[in-house]
Amino acid sequence: MSQEKKSADSIHICINGERERLDIEPGETLMASLRRAGHYSVKNGCDEGVCGACNVILGEEGLTRSCLVPAASCDGDDVMTVEGLLDDDGRLHPLQEEFLERGAAQCGYCIPGVLLSAYDLLQRDTVPTEEAIADALSGNICRCTGYVQQIEAIQAAAERLPDAEPAAEGEH
Amino acid sequence: MSLSELTEQSTASGETNETDETSAAVGESVEKVDGWGLVTGNARYTDDIPTEDALEGRPLRSPHAHARIRSVDTEAAEAIDSVEAVLTHEDVPDKRFTRTGFPYPAPAPFDEHVLNETVRHVGEPVAAVAARSADAAERAIEAIDVDYEVLEHVLEPEEAMEPDAPTLHPEEYENPQENAVPERNIVCETRHEEGDVEAGFEQADAVVAGEYESQIVQHLPMEPNTTIAWIDDRERLVLRTTTQVSHICRDKIARAFGLNRTDVKVIKPRVGGGFGVRQDTVPNQFISAALALETGRKVRLKNSRKEDLHVSQTRHAQTVEVETGVREDGTITAMHVDITSNTGAYGCHASAVLSNAAHEPMSIYPTENRLFTGRAVYTNLTPGGAMRGYGAVQGTFGLESHIDEVADAIGMDPAEFRRRNVIEEGEESFEPAHSESKPVLESVGVTECLDRACTTVGWADGPDQPDDDRYQRGYGIALTMAKSGVPNSEYSRCSITLEDDGTLTVRIGVGDTGQGSETVMGQIAASVFGLDIESVHVKADDTDATPWDNGAYASSTTYISGNATEKAARDLAGKVRELAAEWHDTAPESVELADGDVSFPDGTSMTLGAFAAEAFEGVRGPKRRLIGTGEHFTALSPKPFAAQLAEVEVDTETGEFEVLRLVNAVDCGQALNPANVRGQIVGGAVMGLGQTLSETLPFDEDGQPDIRGLRDYEVMHAPDLPEIETEIVETYEPTGPYGAKSVGEVSILGPSPAVANAVDDAVGVRISELPITAASIWDGLQEGS
Ligand code: FES
Ligand code: FES
């Protein structure tokens, strides 16, 4: 099976719920083949696994730096990019709304990766503390914002999401 | 927007341009005009377009810090199937230029070619290829055979100025700078004295001297430098590229290749950060252009992250020496700042960065007798460039560290000492001797910034000390000043069209790389008419479509481009009034424009949309599509100020330390978009903390950059943040658009000296070299005990 995968020159993946065939070149990373197929929201900030700009949510692996994953190993996987945050009617996710509202996106280059780190956190922790949010962003480099407004936006989005616990009295 | 939303909306109101809650008023934190694309992943950066048809460009980079190229054998490379071009220094124009992003002629020596016969730093491009695949391009690079005559290299300015040092630029060049001595590698040497410093020192009760060193750091915008270049269907050269100065880039490229300005077009799509590195026209852009011109094909040239870290212009390493004469009562009688700046292989920002390094921080303390001396020196390192703060990071680290030492020498509280000497409204900034700028400052909120920061932390009481006295806390403060554009150099022009539904198209060539310039221009234009931000479209991304603007440059955009935009909007408003008055047979001055309405003295009014529609339908006379224009050029450069206050905790047994808190009180005039202003302040402060605590681009003795990639370049991450507070201390700048000054650079200047001063306050150790490390504090503790 894995032998077969290695020699494949195309893979099938499910991107944000849509099945798609990706052509892949020998040795290519998932980041490179996604981008070549027009999924430009997956950003190449370093190609060495350090900046988090290429983050995707990859099947059972969860949050993954797509520049570290060989495309050939992803056959049959589910992949979520930042486009997957929009709801079926194309409306923004609370995370996206809060980022806009709070000036948390400057150049935007880190943003898809940051939003996916935040989304991944909120899947695990619906009432994250400031520290938990900062930790969740520890694998993302944002050179513009200094992170502060991003952390605030994530906290605000968490409070708006349905399964967030009502904030304790006096916390606001 | 979606079709269904639009359908619903137009059925409900019959109009398409009315949105209710949004407001554009300056002073409101409206969402960025490009915000939707940024948060949905739809924003398109340079490389986010299909490029299957593009050739892959690759440079061959020098492994040597200094070498003459005897010969280059490209035959084997050219023979590789699918290689379309191989260029060497023999194939590029002979005329030299400077990459620096000032408009021609620029305060910089013309000391480089697209590809040079002598390479002067490791990583400098020696040759370039374009091939039909990345793999072929890489094989071609490897197949190029270069015969180097390796020359002696020099990395330190002091050594480079010695008589026996190798000369980096022995051939005479055009546009030498003040007192240049190229044979001694001196790009420029400057001396600017006001009053009589000698006499001033004689009047002092104490003379305090110190020396402060800063390191080389990188801008590291998250999008690496990238260009896609092609020849369009009118045989024009087009560059889609990561620039923050599209018009200057067009000008540089056209001049370098001898093309008409109209035969070059630069597209600046969304750009992933800039911070100054994209103010220059970089080798990536010149080489892409050369390869496209050579092949007639589309060429893509994308720097790897590692290449960008190694070869992008850096912040200059500087040695700043300060000597201050002071009286017991806290009066400064004289100040002398001397700076040696390492400009690396090319002199692109050598003299301007040097000048700024002293003039900005020295302006904060107007003293009768002051002297600045300095020199910028060539060495075989990656060239220094324009990085946020532009020399003032280094100068402020020196001067603001030193001010604490001076206060200490006379036993005065450092905040009090600053308060006594700091610049006030109506006083003059210390401007470069050759500058034609008008130095009188009309809005100066620095004292209030100082007071606010001190009040916020309870300065007088000092920090709460931990129970365990192994850990000591301290406060440190620094004052900073920046500018709002280069006086008598910046020029911006704006054109605004009133569309026939009452919306505005604003055309202005600002270089938004994330700061929100397009949003602010939109807010200014909309505010003149009382429109909401959604009724304005700002077109800024294409040199064909916008008049000249210097781009993102010396914190100029809000002030210079903002003034041009306000003037264009007022020009357009005047034309609306005139036409409306003609229709109603009244005086133009009696027509009011507010809240998106045109109102007449008889109490009637119409929406701007209805007015524009009638004007273009030509119901009441000839058809009109009104356009307003405005331009701005000025001898003024109002100064934003800040007080930045750090609290640190030091472990006295190890020297380990932590910055616990950073308070930033900033005077940027009126904040046109408070959320974005805060973003600039925090972003700058955190970048400044990176320079203070961890960032450094080291080189080994051969001039090789000593990092493998991003994993070795330590920037601030979210968990590293101290508690960061921002306070906007609003003043009103009478010459600014809606009272605004700039805010992009002022907060990067203070963290280094504030932290150094806080360390000294905590444990009595003066750190005068960046970055500040536990080891250096430990050494200081050992010396002290
Ligand atoms: S591009 Fe993958 S981590 Fe930076
Ligand atoms: S917004 Fe520019 S890198 Fe994060």
PDB file of N, CA and C and ligand atoms in Angstrom, chain A residues 31 43-55 65-68 139, chain B residues 222 710, ligand 1:
ATOM      1  N   MET A  31       2.137  21.081   1.061  1.00  0.00           N
ATOM      2  CA  MET A  31       2.014  22.529   0.825  1.00  0.00           C
ATOM      3  C   MET A  31       2.185  22.848  -0.655  1.00  0.00           C
ATOM      4  N   LYS A  43      -0.007  29.164   2.922  1.00  0.00           N
ATOM      5  CA  LYS A  43       1.104  30.073   2.642  1.00  0.00           C
ATOM      6  C   LYS A  43       2.456  29.413   2.896  1.00  0.00           C
ATOM      7  N   ASN A  44       3.400  29.783   2.059  1.00  0.00           N
ATOM      8  CA  ASN A  44       4.771  29.327   2.259  1.00  0.00           C
ATOM      9  C   ASN A  44       5.575  30.443   2.921  1.00  0.00           C
ATOM     10  N   GLY A  45       5.764  30.324   4.219  1.00  0.00           N
ATOM     11  CA  GLY A  45       6.521  31.351   4.934  1.00  0.00           C
ATOM     12  C   GLY A  45       7.951  30.944   5.201  1.00  0.00           C
ATOM     13  N   CYS A  46       8.245  29.658   5.095  1.00  0.00           N
ATOM     14  CA  CYS A  46       9.622  29.249   5.380  1.00  0.00           C
ATOM     15  C   CYS A  46       9.995  27.939   4.691  1.00  0.00           C
ATOM     16  N   ASP A  47       9.039  27.059   4.477  1.00  0.00           N
ATOM     17  CA  ASP A  47       9.318  25.768   3.867  1.00  0.00           C
ATOM     18  C   ASP A  47      10.284  24.940   4.714  1.00  0.00           C
ATOM     19  N   GLU A  48      10.356  25.260   5.997  1.00  0.00           N
ATOM     20  CA  GLU A  48      11.225  24.455   6.856  1.00  0.00           C
ATOM     21  C   GLU A  48      10.541  24.105   8.182  1.00  0.00           C
ATOM     22  N   GLY A  49       9.238  24.264   8.210  1.00  0.00           N
ATOM     23  CA  GLY A  49       8.511  23.778   9.385  1.00  0.00           C
ATOM     24  C   GLY A  49       8.583  24.658  10.608  1.00  0.00           C
ATOM     25  N   VAL A  50       8.846  25.948  10.428  1.00  0.00           N
ATOM     26  CA  VAL A  50       9.059  26.803  11.592  1.00  0.00           C
ATOM     27  C   VAL A  50       7.960  27.851  11.796  1.00  0.00           C
ATOM     28  N   CYS A  51       7.368  28.356  10.727  1.00  0.00           N
ATOM     29  CA  CYS A  51       6.540  29.570  10.864  1.00  0.00           C
ATOM     30  C   CYS A  51       5.050  29.323  11.024  1.00  0.00           C
ATOM     31  N   GLY A  52       4.561  28.159  10.619  1.00  0.00           N
ATOM     32  CA  GLY A  52       3.132  27.872  10.773  1.00  0.00           C
ATOM     33  C   GLY A  52       2.222  28.498   9.730  1.00  0.00           C
ATOM     34  N   ALA A  53       2.788  29.190   8.741  1.00  0.00           N
ATOM     35  CA  ALA A  53       1.942  29.831   7.720  1.00  0.00           C
ATOM     36  C   ALA A  53       1.248  28.797   6.837  1.00  0.00           C
ATOM     37  N   CYS A  54       1.820  27.589   6.771  1.00  0.00           N
ATOM     38  CA  CYS A  54       1.292  26.552   5.881  1.00  0.00           C
ATOM     39  C   CYS A  54       0.360  25.594   6.607  1.00  0.00           C
ATOM     40  N   ASN A  55      -0.030  25.959   7.829  1.00  0.00           N
ATOM     41  CA  ASN A  55      -0.883  25.052   8.612  1.00  0.00           C
ATOM     42  C   ASN A  55      -2.122  24.593   7.860  1.00  0.00           C
ATOM     43  N   ARG A  65       1.786  21.180   9.824  1.00  0.00           N
ATOM     44  CA  ARG A  65       2.519  22.067   8.912  1.00  0.00           C
ATOM     45  C   ARG A  65       2.657  21.346   7.586  1.00  0.00           C
ATOM     46  N   SER A  66       1.959  21.829   6.587  1.00  0.00           N
ATOM     47  CA  SER A  66       1.893  21.072   5.338  1.00  0.00           C
ATOM     48  C   SER A  66       3.217  21.090   4.580  1.00  0.00           C
ATOM     49  N   CYS A  67       4.158  21.939   4.992  1.00  0.00           N
ATOM     50  CA  CYS A  67       5.461  21.932   4.323  1.00  0.00           C
ATOM     51  C   CYS A  67       6.340  20.782   4.822  1.00  0.00           C
ATOM     52  N   LEU A  68       5.880  20.094   5.871  1.00  0.00           N
ATOM     53  CA  LEU A  68       6.678  18.987   6.404  1.00  0.00           C
ATOM     54  C   LEU A  68       6.128  17.626   5.987  1.00  0.00           C
ATOM     55  N   GLY A 139       3.537  28.048  17.646  1.00  0.00           N
ATOM     56  CA  GLY A 139       4.132  27.581  16.395  1.00  0.00           C
ATOM     57  C   GLY A 139       3.853  28.489  15.211  1.00  0.00           C
TER      58      GLY A 139
ATOM     59  N   MET B 222       6.863  38.040   6.673  1.00  0.00           N
ATOM     60  CA  MET B 222       6.526  36.622   6.536  1.00  0.00           C
ATOM     61  C   MET B 222       6.451  36.139   5.083  1.00  0.00           C
ATOM     62  N   LEU B 710      15.300  29.759   9.263  1.00  0.00           N
ATOM     63  CA  LEU B 710      14.429  30.417  10.232  1.00  0.00           C
ATOM     64  C   LEU B 710      14.543  29.772  11.611  1.00  0.00           C
TER      65      LEU B 710
HETATM   66  S1  FES C   1       5.945  27.168   5.559  1.00  0.00           S
HETATM   67 FE1  FES C   1       5.536  25.426   6.734  1.00  0.00          FE
HETATM   68  S2  FES C   1       6.069  26.021   8.705  1.00  0.00           S
HETATM   69 FE2  FES C   1       6.678  27.734   7.508  1.00  0.00          FE
END
